[in-house]
PDB file of C-alpha atoms and ligand atoms in Angstrom:
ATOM      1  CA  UNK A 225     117.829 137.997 119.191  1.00  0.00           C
ATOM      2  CA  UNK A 226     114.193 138.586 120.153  1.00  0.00           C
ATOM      3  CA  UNK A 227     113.662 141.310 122.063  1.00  0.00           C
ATOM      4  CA  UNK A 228     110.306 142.709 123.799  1.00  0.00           C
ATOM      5  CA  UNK A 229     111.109 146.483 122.194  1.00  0.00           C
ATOM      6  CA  UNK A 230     108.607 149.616 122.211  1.00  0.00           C
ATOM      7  CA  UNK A 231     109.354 152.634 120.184  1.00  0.00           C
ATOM      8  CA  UNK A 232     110.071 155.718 121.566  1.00  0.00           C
ATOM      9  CA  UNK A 233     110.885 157.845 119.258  1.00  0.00           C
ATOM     10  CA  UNK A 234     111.251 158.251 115.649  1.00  0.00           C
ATOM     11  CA  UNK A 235     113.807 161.076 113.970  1.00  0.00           C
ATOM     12  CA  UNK A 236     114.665 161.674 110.390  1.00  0.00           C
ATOM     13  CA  UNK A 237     116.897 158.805 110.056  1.00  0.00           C
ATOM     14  CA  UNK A 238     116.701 156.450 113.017  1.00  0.00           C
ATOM     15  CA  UNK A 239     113.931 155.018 115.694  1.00  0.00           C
ATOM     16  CA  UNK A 240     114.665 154.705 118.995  1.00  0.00           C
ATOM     17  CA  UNK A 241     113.364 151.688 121.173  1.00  0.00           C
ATOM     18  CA  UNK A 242     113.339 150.677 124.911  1.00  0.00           C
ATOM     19  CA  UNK A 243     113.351 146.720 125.816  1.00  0.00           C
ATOM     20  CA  UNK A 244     111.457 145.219 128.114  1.00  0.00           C
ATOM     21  CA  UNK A 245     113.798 144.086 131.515  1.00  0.00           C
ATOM     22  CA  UNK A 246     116.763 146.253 130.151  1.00  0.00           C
ATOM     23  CA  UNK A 247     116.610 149.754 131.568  1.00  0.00           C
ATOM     24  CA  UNK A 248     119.794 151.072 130.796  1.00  0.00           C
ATOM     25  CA  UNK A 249     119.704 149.923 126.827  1.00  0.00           C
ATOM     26  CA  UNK A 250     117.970 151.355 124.065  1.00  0.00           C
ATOM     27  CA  UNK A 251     117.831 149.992 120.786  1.00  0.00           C
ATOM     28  CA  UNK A 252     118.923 151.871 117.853  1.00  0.00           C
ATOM     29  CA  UNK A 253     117.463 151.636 114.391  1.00  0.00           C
ATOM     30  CA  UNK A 254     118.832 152.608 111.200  1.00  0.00           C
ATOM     31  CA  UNK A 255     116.480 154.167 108.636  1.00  0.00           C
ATOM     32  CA  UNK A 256     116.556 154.305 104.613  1.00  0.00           C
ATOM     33  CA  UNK A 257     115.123 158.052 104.955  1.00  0.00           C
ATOM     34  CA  UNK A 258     116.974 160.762 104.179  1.00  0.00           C
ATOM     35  CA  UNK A 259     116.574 164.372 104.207  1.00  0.00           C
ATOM     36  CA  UNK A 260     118.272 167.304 103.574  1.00  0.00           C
ATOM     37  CA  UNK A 261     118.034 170.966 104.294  1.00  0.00           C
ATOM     38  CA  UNK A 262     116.151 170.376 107.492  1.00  0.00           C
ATOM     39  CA  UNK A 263     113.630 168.145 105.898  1.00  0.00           C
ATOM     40  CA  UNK A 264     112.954 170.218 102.892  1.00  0.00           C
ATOM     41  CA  UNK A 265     114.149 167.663 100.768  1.00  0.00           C
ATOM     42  CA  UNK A 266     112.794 164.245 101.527  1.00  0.00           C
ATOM     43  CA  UNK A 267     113.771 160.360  99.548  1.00  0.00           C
ATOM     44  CA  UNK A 268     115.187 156.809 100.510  1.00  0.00           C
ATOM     45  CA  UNK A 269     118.614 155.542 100.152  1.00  0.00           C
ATOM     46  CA  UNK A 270     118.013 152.035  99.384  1.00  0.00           C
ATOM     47  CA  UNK A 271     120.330 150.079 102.069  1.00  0.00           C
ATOM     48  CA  UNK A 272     121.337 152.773 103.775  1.00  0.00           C
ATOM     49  CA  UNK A 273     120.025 151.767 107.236  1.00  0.00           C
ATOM     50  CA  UNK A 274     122.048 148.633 107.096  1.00  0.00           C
ATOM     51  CA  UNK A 275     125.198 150.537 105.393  1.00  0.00           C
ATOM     52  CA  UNK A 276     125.341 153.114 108.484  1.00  0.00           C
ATOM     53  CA  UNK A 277     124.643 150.326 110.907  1.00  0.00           C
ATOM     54  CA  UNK A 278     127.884 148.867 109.893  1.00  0.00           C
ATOM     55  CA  UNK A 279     130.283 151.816 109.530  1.00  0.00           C
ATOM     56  CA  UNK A 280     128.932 153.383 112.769  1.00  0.00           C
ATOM     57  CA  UNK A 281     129.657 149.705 114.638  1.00  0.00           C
ATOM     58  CA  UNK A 282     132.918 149.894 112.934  1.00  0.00           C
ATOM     59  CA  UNK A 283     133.834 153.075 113.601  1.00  0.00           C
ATOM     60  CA  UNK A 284     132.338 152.851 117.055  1.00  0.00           C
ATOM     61  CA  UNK A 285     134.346 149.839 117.608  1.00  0.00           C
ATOM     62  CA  UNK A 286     137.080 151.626 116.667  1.00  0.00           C
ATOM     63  CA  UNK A 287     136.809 154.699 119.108  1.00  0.00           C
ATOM     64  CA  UNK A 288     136.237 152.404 121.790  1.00  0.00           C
ATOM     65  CA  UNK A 289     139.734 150.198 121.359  1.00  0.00           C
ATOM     66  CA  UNK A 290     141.006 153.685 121.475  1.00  0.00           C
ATOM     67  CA  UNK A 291     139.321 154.707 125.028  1.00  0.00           C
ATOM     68  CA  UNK A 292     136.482 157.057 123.831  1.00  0.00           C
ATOM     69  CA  UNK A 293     133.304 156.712 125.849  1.00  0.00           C
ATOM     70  CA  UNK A 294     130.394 155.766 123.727  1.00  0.00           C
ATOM     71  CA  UNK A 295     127.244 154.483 123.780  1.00  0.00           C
ATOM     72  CA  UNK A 296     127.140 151.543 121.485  1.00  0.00           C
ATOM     73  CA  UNK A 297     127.283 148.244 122.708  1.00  0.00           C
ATOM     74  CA  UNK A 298     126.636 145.550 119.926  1.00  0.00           C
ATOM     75  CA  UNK A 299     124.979 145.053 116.791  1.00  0.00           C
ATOM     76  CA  UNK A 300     122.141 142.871 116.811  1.00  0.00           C
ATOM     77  CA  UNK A 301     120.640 143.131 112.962  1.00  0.00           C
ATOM     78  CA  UNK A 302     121.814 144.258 109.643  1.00  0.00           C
ATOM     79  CA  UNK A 303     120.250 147.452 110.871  1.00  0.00           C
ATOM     80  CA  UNK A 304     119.854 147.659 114.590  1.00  0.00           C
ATOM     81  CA  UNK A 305     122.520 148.054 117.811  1.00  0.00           C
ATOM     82  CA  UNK A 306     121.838 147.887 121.169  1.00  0.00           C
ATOM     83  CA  UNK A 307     123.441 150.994 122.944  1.00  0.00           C
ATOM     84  CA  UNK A 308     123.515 152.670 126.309  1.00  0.00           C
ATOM     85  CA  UNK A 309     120.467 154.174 127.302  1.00  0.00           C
ATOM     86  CA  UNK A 310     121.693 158.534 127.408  1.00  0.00           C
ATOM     87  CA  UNK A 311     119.885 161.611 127.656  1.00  0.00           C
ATOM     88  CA  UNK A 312     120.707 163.236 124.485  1.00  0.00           C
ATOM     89  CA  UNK A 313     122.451 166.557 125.221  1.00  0.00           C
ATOM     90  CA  UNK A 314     120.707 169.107 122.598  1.00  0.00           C
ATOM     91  CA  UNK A 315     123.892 170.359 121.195  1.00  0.00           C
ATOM     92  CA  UNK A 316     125.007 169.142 118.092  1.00  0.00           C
ATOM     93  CA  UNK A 317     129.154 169.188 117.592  1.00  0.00           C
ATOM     94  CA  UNK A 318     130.492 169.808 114.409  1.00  0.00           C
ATOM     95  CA  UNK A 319     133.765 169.693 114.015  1.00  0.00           C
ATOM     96  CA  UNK A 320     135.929 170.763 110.926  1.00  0.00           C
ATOM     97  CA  UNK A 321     139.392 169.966 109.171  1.00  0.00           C
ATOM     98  CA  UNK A 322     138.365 171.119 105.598  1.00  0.00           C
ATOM     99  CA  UNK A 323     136.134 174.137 104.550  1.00  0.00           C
ATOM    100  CA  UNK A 324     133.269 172.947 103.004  1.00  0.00           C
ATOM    101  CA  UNK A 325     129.563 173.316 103.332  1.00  0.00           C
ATOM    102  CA  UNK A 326     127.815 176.153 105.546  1.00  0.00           C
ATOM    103  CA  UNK A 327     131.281 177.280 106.333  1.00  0.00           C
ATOM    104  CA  UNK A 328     131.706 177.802 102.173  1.00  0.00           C
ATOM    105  CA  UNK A 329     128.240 179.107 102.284  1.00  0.00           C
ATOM    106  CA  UNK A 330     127.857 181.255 105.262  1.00  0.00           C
ATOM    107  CA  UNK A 331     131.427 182.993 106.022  1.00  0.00           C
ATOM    108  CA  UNK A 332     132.807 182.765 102.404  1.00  0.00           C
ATOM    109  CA  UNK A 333     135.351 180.104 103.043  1.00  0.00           C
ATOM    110  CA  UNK A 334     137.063 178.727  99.437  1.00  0.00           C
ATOM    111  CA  UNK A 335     135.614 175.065  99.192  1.00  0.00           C
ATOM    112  CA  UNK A 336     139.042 172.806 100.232  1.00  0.00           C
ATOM    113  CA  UNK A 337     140.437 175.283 101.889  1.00  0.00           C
ATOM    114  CA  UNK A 338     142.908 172.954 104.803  1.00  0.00           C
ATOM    115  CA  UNK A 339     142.067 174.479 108.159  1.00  0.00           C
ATOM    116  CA  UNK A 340     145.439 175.147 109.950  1.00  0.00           C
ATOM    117  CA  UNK A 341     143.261 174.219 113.242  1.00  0.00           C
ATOM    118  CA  UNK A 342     140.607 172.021 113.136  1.00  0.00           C
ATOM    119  CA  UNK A 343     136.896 174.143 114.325  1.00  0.00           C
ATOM    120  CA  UNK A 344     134.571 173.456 116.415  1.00  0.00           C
ATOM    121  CA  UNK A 345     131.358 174.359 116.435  1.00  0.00           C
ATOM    122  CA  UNK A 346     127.963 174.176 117.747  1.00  0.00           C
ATOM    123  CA  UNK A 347     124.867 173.892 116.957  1.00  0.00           C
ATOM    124  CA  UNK A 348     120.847 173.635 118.776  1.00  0.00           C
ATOM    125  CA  UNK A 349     119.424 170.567 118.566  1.00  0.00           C
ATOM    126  CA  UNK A 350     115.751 171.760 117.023  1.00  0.00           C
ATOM    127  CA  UNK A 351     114.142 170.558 114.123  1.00  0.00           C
ATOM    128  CA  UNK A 352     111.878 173.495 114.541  1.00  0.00           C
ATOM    129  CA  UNK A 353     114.580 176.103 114.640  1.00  0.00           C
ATOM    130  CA  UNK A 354     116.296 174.754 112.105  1.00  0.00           C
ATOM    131  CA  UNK A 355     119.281 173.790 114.291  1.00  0.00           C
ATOM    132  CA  UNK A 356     121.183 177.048 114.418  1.00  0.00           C
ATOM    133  CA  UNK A 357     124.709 177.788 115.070  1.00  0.00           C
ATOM    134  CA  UNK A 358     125.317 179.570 118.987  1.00  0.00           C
ATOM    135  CA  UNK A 359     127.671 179.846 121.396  1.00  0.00           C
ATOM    136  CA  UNK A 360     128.680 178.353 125.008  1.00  0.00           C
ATOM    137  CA  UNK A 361     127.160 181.368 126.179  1.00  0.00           C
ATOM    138  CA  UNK A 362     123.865 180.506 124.465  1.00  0.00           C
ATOM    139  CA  UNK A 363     124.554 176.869 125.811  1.00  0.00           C
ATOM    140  CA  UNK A 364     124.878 177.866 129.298  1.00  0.00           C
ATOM    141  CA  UNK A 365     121.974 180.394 129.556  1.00  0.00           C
ATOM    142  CA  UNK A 366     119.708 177.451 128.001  1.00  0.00           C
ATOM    143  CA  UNK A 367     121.190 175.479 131.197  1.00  0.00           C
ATOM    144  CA  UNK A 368     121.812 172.555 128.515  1.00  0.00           C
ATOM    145  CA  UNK A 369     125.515 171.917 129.566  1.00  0.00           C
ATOM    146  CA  UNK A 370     127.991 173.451 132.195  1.00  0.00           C
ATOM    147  CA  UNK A 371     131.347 175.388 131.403  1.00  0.00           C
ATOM    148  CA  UNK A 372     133.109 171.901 132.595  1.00  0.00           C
ATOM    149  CA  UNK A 373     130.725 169.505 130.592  1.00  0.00           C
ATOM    150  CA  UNK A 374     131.567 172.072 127.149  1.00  0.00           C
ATOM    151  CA  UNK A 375     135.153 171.805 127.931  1.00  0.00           C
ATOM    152  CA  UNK A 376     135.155 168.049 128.065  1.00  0.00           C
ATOM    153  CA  UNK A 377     132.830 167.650 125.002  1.00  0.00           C
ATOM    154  CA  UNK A 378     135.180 169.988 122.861  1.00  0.00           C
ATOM    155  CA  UNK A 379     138.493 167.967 124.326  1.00  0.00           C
ATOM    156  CA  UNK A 380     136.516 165.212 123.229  1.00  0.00           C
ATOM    157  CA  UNK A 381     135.144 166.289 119.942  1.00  0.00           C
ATOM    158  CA  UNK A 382     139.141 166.913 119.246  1.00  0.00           C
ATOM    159  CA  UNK A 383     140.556 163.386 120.793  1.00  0.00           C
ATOM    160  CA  UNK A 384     137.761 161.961 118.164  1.00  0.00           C
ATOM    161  CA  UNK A 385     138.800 164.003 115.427  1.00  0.00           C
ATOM    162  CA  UNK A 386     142.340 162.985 115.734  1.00  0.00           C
ATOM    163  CA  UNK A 387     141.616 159.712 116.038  1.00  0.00           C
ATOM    164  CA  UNK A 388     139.148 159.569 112.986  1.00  0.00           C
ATOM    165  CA  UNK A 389     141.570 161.546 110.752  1.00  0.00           C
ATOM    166  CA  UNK A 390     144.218 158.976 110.370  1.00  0.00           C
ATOM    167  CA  UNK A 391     141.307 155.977 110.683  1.00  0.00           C
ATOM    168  CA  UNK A 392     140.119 157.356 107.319  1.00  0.00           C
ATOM    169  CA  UNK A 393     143.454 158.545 105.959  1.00  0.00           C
ATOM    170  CA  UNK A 394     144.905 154.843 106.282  1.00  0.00           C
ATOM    171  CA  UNK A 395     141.698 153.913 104.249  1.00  0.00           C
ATOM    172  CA  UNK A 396     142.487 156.577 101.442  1.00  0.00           C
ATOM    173  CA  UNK A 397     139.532 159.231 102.428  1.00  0.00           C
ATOM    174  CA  UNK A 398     139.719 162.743 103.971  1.00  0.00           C
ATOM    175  CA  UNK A 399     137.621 163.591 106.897  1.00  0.00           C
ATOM    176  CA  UNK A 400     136.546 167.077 106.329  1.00  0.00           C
ATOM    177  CA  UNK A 401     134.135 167.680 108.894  1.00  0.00           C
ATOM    178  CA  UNK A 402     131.597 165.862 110.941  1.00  0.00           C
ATOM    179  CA  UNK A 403     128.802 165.449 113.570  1.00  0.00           C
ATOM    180  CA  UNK A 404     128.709 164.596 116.963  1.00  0.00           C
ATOM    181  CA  UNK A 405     126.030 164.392 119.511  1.00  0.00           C
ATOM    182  CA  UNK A 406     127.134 163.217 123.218  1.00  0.00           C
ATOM    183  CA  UNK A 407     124.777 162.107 126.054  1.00  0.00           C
ATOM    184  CA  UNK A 408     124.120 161.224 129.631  1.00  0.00           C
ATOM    185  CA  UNK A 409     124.230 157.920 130.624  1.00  0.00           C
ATOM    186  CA  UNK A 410     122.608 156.408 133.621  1.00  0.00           C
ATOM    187  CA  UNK A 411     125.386 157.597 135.748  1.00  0.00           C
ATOM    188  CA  UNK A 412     125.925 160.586 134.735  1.00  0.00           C
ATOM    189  CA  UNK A 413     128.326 160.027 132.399  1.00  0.00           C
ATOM    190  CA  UNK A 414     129.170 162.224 129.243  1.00  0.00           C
ATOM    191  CA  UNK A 415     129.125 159.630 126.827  1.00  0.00           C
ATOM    192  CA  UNK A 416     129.548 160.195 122.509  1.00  0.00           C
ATOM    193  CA  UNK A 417     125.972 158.790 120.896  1.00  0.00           C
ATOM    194  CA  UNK A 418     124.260 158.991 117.881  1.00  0.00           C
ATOM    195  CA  UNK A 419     125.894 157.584 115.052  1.00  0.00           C
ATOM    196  CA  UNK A 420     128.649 158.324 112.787  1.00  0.00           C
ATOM    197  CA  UNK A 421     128.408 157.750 109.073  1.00  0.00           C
ATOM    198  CA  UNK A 422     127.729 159.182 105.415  1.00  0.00           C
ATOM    199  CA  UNK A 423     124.710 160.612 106.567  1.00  0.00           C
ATOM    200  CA  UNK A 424     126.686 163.292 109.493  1.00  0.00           C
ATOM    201  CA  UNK A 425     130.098 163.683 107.537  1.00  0.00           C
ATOM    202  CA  UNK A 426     131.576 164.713 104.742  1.00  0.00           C
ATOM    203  CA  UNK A 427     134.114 162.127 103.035  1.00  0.00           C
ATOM    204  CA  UNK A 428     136.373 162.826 100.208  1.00  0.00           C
ATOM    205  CA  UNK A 429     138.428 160.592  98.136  1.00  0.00           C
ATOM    206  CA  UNK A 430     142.059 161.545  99.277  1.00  0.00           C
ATOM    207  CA  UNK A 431     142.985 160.777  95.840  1.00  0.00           C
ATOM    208  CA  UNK A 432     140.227 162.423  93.746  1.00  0.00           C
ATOM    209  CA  UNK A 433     138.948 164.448  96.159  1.00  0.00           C
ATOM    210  CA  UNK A 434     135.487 162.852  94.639  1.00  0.00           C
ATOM    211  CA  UNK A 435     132.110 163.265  97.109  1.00  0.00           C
ATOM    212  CA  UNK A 436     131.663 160.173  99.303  1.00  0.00           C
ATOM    213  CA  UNK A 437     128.887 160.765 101.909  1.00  0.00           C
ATOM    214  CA  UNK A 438     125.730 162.795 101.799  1.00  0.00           C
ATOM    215  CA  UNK A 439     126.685 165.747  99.742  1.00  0.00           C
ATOM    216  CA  UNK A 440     125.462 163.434  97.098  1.00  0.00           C
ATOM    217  CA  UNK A 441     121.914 162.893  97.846  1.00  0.00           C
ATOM    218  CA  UNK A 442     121.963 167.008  99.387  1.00  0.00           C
ATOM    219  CA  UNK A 443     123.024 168.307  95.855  1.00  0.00           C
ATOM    220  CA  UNK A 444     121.958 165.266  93.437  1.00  0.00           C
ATOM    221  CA  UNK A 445     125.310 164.368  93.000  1.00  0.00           C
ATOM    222  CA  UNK A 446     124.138 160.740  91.844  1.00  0.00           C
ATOM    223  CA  UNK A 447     125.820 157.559  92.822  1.00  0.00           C
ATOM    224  CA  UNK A 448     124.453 158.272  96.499  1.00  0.00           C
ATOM    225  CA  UNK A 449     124.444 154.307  97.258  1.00  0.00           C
ATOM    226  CA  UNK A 450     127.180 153.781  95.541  1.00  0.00           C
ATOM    227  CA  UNK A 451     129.468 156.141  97.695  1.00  0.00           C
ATOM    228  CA  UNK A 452     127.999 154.611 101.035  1.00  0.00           C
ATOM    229  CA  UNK A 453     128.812 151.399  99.782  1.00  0.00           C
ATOM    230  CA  UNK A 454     132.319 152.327  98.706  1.00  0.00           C
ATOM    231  CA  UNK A 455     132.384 153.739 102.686  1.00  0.00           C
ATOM    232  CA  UNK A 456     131.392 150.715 104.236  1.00  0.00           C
ATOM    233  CA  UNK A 457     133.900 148.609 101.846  1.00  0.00           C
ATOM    234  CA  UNK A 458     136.632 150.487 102.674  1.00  0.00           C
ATOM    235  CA  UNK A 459     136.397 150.668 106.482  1.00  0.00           C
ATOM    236  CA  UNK A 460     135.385 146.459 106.267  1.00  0.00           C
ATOM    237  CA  UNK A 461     138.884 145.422 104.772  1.00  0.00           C
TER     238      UNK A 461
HETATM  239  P1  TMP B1411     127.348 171.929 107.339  1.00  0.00           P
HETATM  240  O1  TMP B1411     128.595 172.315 106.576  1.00  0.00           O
HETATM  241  O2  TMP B1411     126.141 171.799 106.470  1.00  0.00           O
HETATM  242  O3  TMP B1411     127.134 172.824 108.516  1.00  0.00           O
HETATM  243  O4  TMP B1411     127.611 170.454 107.933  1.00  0.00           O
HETATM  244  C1  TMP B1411     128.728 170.164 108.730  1.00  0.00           C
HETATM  245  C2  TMP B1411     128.786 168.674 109.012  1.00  0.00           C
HETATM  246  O5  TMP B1411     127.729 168.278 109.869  1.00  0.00           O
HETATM  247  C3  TMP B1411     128.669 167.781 107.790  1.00  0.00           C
HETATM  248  O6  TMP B1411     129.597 166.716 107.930  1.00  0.00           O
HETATM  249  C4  TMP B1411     127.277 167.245 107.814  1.00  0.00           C
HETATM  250  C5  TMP B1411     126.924 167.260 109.273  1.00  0.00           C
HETATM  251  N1  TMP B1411     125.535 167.594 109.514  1.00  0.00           N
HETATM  252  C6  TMP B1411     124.703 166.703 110.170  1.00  0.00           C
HETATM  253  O7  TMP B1411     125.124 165.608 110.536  1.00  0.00           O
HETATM  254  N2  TMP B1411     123.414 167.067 110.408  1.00  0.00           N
HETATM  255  C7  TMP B1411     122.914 168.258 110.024  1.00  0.00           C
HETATM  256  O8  TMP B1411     121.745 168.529 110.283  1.00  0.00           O
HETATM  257  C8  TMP B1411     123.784 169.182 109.341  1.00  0.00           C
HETATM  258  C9  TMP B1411     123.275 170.517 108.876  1.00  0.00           C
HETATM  259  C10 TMP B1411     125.073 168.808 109.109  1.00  0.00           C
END
């Protein structure tokens, strides 16, 4: 497909184009980068654009057949999709099932810990802040979402969770926490966006328990392609 595209911006791991004649689409682009840390620590994943183009489309796919408003509308190279055109809401959901991470880090949880409810958190959107964890309170008096739009992002955030938990449990992986960012669409619409992959989740071998997303390339885990890979194999059968 040859498209008349113009970048419009460019974050740590994706670009984001407009098209010529298309006003509600964007084109989204998938990078090798990665970072960690808030950019402190900086290499490239070799494939790892076109790996996370392909689980996100997958699991995207998947979330639609299952009624959950998203953004994505096709794939249209190993490592571009064509998706709804949103204002990015500058809150970033995380949501947990298994302590790990900043929760292990920052309020003592034991690593593995099973939550006996899933949490929900969130976080500001701000590469110069360093994306810190707030409140709705701090949501609302930043006017970045309403008391209604929070309640049906966190209803959301929990429909995905529930769906994504037995997605990856069928495929033989635990999802222990994860990402989301949600957006406006034309309309008006709260919509889920970004993308969901290695890179904004943490995946563990249900077996093993073995590291299978970016904890790997965060802590020099090794076999960082390798896991992505295994990801992307594992959703495709
Ligand atoms: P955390 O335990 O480091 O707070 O991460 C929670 C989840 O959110 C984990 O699955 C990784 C994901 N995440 C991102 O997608 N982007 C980020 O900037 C951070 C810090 C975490």
């Amino acid at each position: 497909m040859t498209l008349d595209k113009t970048l419009l911006y460019e974050g740590k791991a994706k670009k984001i184009y407009s098209i010529s004649g298309k006003p509600d689409l964007y084109i989204q682009e998938f990078k090798d980068d990665a970072t960690a840390f808030n950019g402190l620590k900086k290499d490239k994943i070799s494939n790892k654009g076109v790996m996370n183009t392909e689980i996100t489309t997958l699991i995207f796919n998947y979330l639609i057949s299952n009624s959950i408003p998203t953004h994505f509308v096709e794939k249209i190279s190993e490592n571009e999709m064509i998706v709804k055109k949103v204002d990015i809401i500058k809150v970033e959901v995380v949501c947990r099932n298994i302590a790990a991470g900043s929760l292990v880090k920052k309020f003592g949880f034991k690593e593995g810990l099973v939550l006996e409810n899933p949490i929900v958190e969130y976080y500001l959107k701000s590469d110069e802040l360093g994306d810190p964890l707030f409140t709705e309170g701090h949501i609302f008096a930043l006017g970045l979402a309403t008391a209604e739009e929070m309640e049906f992002i966190k209803s959301l955030t929990l429909k995905i969770n529930g769906l994504l938990k037995k997605y990856f449990l069928d495929r033989k992986i635990k999802l222990v926490d994860f990402k989301l960012e949600f957006g406006k669409d034309t309309q008006g619409n709260i919509i889920l966006a970004d993308e969901i992959s290695p890179d904004t989740c943490r995946f563990w071998d249900s077996e093993t328990n073995e590291k299978m997303d970016k904890d790997r390339f965060r802590f020099d885990l090794g076999k960082v392609e390798d896991a992505y890979l295994e990801i992307k194999n594992r959703l495709s059968k």
